[in-house]
Amino acid sequence: MEKKILFYGMTKEKMCFNHILLNALDLSEAGFEVKIIFEGGSVKLIEGFEQESSGPYKKAKEKGLIAGICYACSKVMGVLEVNEKSNLPLLKDMNGHAGMKKYAEEGYQIISM
């Protein structure tokens, strides 16, 4: 069985989201297929992460682990324009939000934090 994990990050706490990123990187290096979605309050973290010259966000982005950012939450929280500049996909497959269904259908274990 293929090992697939989706981290559905809701937390707006940078330290907590860093743990999502670190775990995603660790699992990816161990051979898991890993994806990360920024949803809820976490969409406000993108601007700060983008300004960092290194760190787990940059590594996860370079490795293609970040599936995208919730479009609706970015819009409602006033960070849509900033998040568009990250060049990460803005996801809106579930009534404007980033849905889990695609990943559940593809056999991902979903972890929401």
C-alpha atoms as an extended CHARMM CRD file, in Angstrom:
* protein
*
       113  EXT
         1         1  MET       CA              0.0000000000        0.0000000000        0.0000000000  PROA      1               0.0000000000
         2         2  GLU       CA              1.2810000000        3.4160000000       -0.9850000000  PROA      2               0.0000000000
         3         3  LYS       CA              1.8490000000        5.7670000000        1.9390000000  PROA      3               0.0000000000
         4         4  LYS       CA              0.0760000000        9.0910000000        1.3170000000  PROA      4               0.0000000000
         5         5  ILE       CA             -0.4860000000       11.8870000000        3.8360000000  PROA      5               0.0000000000
         6         6  LEU       CA             -2.3350000000       15.1880000000        3.4470000000  PROA      6               0.0000000000
         7         7  PHE       CA             -1.7060000000       17.8260000000        6.0870000000  PROA      7               0.0000000000
         8         8  TYR       CA             -4.7560000000       20.0920000000        6.1210000000  PROA      8               0.0000000000
         9         9  GLY       CA             -3.3350000000       23.0010000000        8.1120000000  PROA      9               0.0000000000
        10        10  MET       CA             -5.9000000000       25.2020000000        9.8440000000  PROA      10              0.0000000000
        11        11  THR       CA             -3.7510000000       26.7100000000       12.5830000000  PROA      11              0.0000000000
        12        12  LYS       CA             -2.7400000000       30.3480000000       12.4310000000  PROA      12              0.0000000000
        13        13  GLU       CA              0.0580000000       29.7370000000       14.9340000000  PROA      13              0.0000000000
        14        14  LYS       CA              3.3870000000       29.8310000000       13.1150000000  PROA      14              0.0000000000
        15        15  MET       CA              5.1350000000       27.4540000000       15.5310000000  PROA      15              0.0000000000
        16        16  CYS       CA              2.3700000000       24.8720000000       15.1260000000  PROA      16              0.0000000000
        17        17  PHE       CA              2.3980000000       25.1940000000       11.3400000000  PROA      17              0.0000000000
        18        18  ASN       CA              6.1780000000       24.7790000000       11.3530000000  PROA      18              0.0000000000
        19        19  HSD       CA              5.5660000000       21.3460000000       12.8930000000  PROA      19              0.0000000000
        20        20  ILE       CA              3.2790000000       20.4960000000        9.9780000000  PROA      20              0.0000000000
        21        21  LEU       CA              6.0610000000       21.5230000000        7.5980000000  PROA      21              0.0000000000
        22        22  LEU       CA              8.7580000000       19.6310000000        9.5040000000  PROA      22              0.0000000000
        23        23  ASN       CA              6.6620000000       16.4460000000        9.6550000000  PROA      23              0.0000000000
        24        24  ALA       CA              5.8050000000       16.7340000000        5.9660000000  PROA      24              0.0000000000
        25        25  LEU       CA              9.4790000000       17.0450000000        5.0730000000  PROA      25              0.0000000000
        26        26  ASP       CA             10.4430000000       14.1420000000        7.3470000000  PROA      26              0.0000000000
        27        27  LEU       CA              7.7490000000       11.8640000000        5.9250000000  PROA      27              0.0000000000
        28        28  SER       CA              8.6280000000       12.8730000000        2.3690000000  PROA      28              0.0000000000
        29        29  GLU       CA             12.2660000000       11.9760000000        2.9640000000  PROA      29              0.0000000000
        30        30  ALA       CA             11.1010000000        8.5990000000        4.3140000000  PROA      30              0.0000000000
        31        31  GLY       CA              9.3090000000        7.8580000000        1.0530000000  PROA      31              0.0000000000
        32        32  PHE       CA              5.7680000000        8.9890000000        1.8210000000  PROA      32              0.0000000000
        33        33  GLU       CA              3.7920000000       10.9780000000       -0.7240000000  PROA      33              0.0000000000
        34        34  VAL       CA              2.9540000000       14.1640000000        1.1810000000  PROA      34              0.0000000000
        35        35  LYS       CA              0.8280000000       17.2180000000        0.4430000000  PROA      35              0.0000000000
        36        36  ILE       CA              0.0740000000       20.3320000000        2.5200000000  PROA      36              0.0000000000
        37        37  ILE       CA             -2.9400000000       22.6180000000        2.2390000000  PROA      37              0.0000000000
        38        38  PHE       CA             -3.1440000000       26.0320000000        3.9080000000  PROA      38              0.0000000000
        39        39  GLU       CA             -6.7710000000       26.4710000000        5.0440000000  PROA      39              0.0000000000
        40        40  GLY       CA             -8.5350000000       28.6120000000        7.6430000000  PROA      40              0.0000000000
        41        41  GLY       CA             -6.3230000000       30.9260000000        9.7000000000  PROA      41              0.0000000000
        42        42  SER       CA             -3.1280000000       29.4450000000        8.2820000000  PROA      42              0.0000000000
        43        43  VAL       CA             -3.5960000000       31.4050000000        5.0420000000  PROA      43              0.0000000000
        44        44  LYS       CA             -2.3530000000       34.4670000000        6.9280000000  PROA      44              0.0000000000
        45        45  LEU       CA              1.0420000000       32.8030000000        7.4730000000  PROA      45              0.0000000000
        46        46  ILE       CA              2.0690000000       32.7720000000        3.7910000000  PROA      46              0.0000000000
        47        47  GLU       CA              3.3420000000       36.3520000000        3.7070000000  PROA      47              0.0000000000
        48        48  GLY       CA              5.7240000000       35.7970000000        6.6210000000  PROA      48              0.0000000000
        49        49  PHE       CA              6.9040000000       32.4460000000        5.3130000000  PROA      49              0.0000000000
        50        50  GLU       CA              7.5640000000       33.9730000000        1.8880000000  PROA      50              0.0000000000
        51        51  GLN       CA              9.8140000000       36.6170000000        3.4640000000  PROA      51              0.0000000000
        52        52  GLU       CA             12.0710000000       34.0120000000        5.0940000000  PROA      52              0.0000000000
        53        53  SER       CA             15.2500000000       33.1910000000        3.1960000000  PROA      53              0.0000000000
        54        54  SER       CA             15.2910000000       29.5860000000        4.4250000000  PROA      54              0.0000000000
        55        55  GLY       CA             13.4120000000       27.2150000000        6.6900000000  PROA      55              0.0000000000
        56        56  PRO       CA             10.9050000000       24.3790000000        6.4300000000  PROA      56              0.0000000000
        57        57  TYR       CA              8.3680000000       26.3780000000        4.3810000000  PROA      57              0.0000000000
        58        58  LYS       CA             10.9410000000       27.1410000000        1.6930000000  PROA      58              0.0000000000
        59        59  LYS       CA             12.0860000000       23.5060000000        1.6270000000  PROA      59              0.0000000000
        60        60  ALA       CA              8.5210000000       22.1870000000        1.4100000000  PROA      60              0.0000000000
        61        61  LYS       CA              7.7110000000       24.6450000000       -1.3590000000  PROA      61              0.0000000000
        62        62  GLU       CA             10.8580000000       23.7180000000       -3.3230000000  PROA      62              0.0000000000
        63        63  LYS       CA             10.0050000000       19.9930000000       -3.0040000000  PROA      63              0.0000000000
        64        64  GLY       CA              6.4740000000       20.5980000000       -4.3060000000  PROA      64              0.0000000000
        65        65  LEU       CA              4.8140000000       19.4320000000       -1.1000000000  PROA      65              0.0000000000
        66        66  ILE       CA              2.4330000000       22.3890000000       -0.8610000000  PROA      66              0.0000000000
        67        67  ALA       CA             -0.7640000000       21.5880000000       -2.7660000000  PROA      67              0.0000000000
        68        68  GLY       CA             -2.0990000000       25.0910000000       -2.3150000000  PROA      68              0.0000000000
        69        69  ILE       CA             -3.8850000000       27.7710000000       -0.3300000000  PROA      69              0.0000000000
        70        70  CYS       CA             -7.5950000000       28.1990000000        0.3120000000  PROA      70              0.0000000000
        71        71  TYR       CA             -8.9930000000       30.8640000000       -2.0090000000  PROA      71              0.0000000000
        72        72  ALA       CA            -12.0610000000       31.7780000000        0.0810000000  PROA      72              0.0000000000
        73        73  CYS       CA            -10.1700000000       32.0960000000        3.3690000000  PROA      73              0.0000000000
        74        74  SER       CA             -7.4890000000       34.1870000000        1.6740000000  PROA      74              0.0000000000
        75        75  LYS       CA            -10.1820000000       36.5020000000        0.3260000000  PROA      75              0.0000000000
        76        76  VAL       CA            -12.1500000000       36.7860000000        3.5840000000  PROA      76              0.0000000000
        77        77  MET       CA             -8.9980000000       37.3550000000        5.6500000000  PROA      77              0.0000000000
        78        78  GLY       CA             -7.6790000000       40.0540000000        3.3300000000  PROA      78              0.0000000000
        79        79  VAL       CA             -4.5880000000       38.2110000000        2.1190000000  PROA      79              0.0000000000
        80        80  LEU       CA             -5.6790000000       37.0800000000       -1.3450000000  PROA      80              0.0000000000
        81        81  GLU       CA             -3.4010000000       39.4850000000       -3.2020000000  PROA      81              0.0000000000
        82        82  VAL       CA             -0.4210000000       38.6010000000       -1.0030000000  PROA      82              0.0000000000
        83        83  ASN       CA             -1.0640000000       34.8620000000       -1.3740000000  PROA      83              0.0000000000
        84        84  GLU       CA             -1.3800000000       35.1640000000       -5.1640000000  PROA      84              0.0000000000
        85        85  LYS       CA              2.2140000000       36.4500000000       -5.1840000000  PROA      85              0.0000000000
        86        86  SER       CA              3.4430000000       33.1830000000       -3.6110000000  PROA      86              0.0000000000
        87        87  ASN       CA              2.7980000000       31.4180000000       -6.9400000000  PROA      87              0.0000000000
        88        88  LEU       CA              1.1210000000       28.5730000000       -5.0470000000  PROA      88              0.0000000000
        89        89  PRO       CA             -2.2250000000       27.3070000000       -6.3510000000  PROA      89              0.0000000000
        90        90  LEU       CA             -5.3130000000       28.9490000000       -4.8770000000  PROA      90              0.0000000000
        91        91  LEU       CA             -7.7040000000       26.0950000000       -4.2040000000  PROA      91              0.0000000000
        92        92  LYS       CA            -11.4740000000       26.5640000000       -4.4480000000  PROA      92              0.0000000000
        93        93  ASP       CA            -12.8910000000       23.1640000000       -5.3630000000  PROA      93              0.0000000000
        94        94  MET       CA            -15.3120000000       23.0660000000       -2.3850000000  PROA      94              0.0000000000
        95        95  ASN       CA            -17.5910000000       26.1150000000       -2.5720000000  PROA      95              0.0000000000
        96        96  GLY       CA            -14.5570000000       28.3890000000       -2.8360000000  PROA      96              0.0000000000
        97        97  HSD       CA            -12.5660000000       26.5090000000       -0.1870000000  PROA      97              0.0000000000
        98        98  ALA       CA             -9.8470000000       23.8670000000       -0.4440000000  PROA      98              0.0000000000
        99        99  GLY       CA            -11.5620000000       20.4890000000       -0.2660000000  PROA      99              0.0000000000
       100       100  MET       CA            -10.2980000000       17.1620000000        1.0490000000  PROA      100             0.0000000000
       101       101  LYS       CA            -12.4360000000       14.9090000000       -1.1630000000  PROA      101             0.0000000000
       102       102  LYS       CA             -9.9000000000       14.5680000000       -3.9940000000  PROA      102             0.0000000000
       103       103  TYR       CA             -7.2370000000       13.4250000000       -1.5510000000  PROA      103             0.0000000000
       104       104  ALA       CA             -9.5640000000       11.0330000000        0.2850000000  PROA      104             0.0000000000
       105       105  GLU       CA            -10.5070000000        9.4740000000       -3.0570000000  PROA      105             0.0000000000
       106       106  GLU       CA             -6.8030000000        9.1100000000       -3.9070000000  PROA      106             0.0000000000
       107       107  GLY       CA             -6.1220000000        7.2130000000       -0.6620000000  PROA      107             0.0000000000
       108       108  TYR       CA             -4.4540000000        9.9360000000        1.3980000000  PROA      108             0.0000000000
       109       109  GLN       CA             -4.5760000000        9.7940000000        5.1660000000  PROA      109             0.0000000000
       110       110  ILE       CA             -5.8080000000       13.2610000000        6.1440000000  PROA      110             0.0000000000
       111       111  ILE       CA             -4.3810000000       15.0020000000        9.1680000000  PROA      111             0.0000000000
       112       112  SER       CA             -5.9890000000       18.3180000000       10.1280000000  PROA      112             0.0000000000
       113       113  MET       CA             -4.1940000000       20.5660000000       12.5600000000  PROA      113             0.0000000000
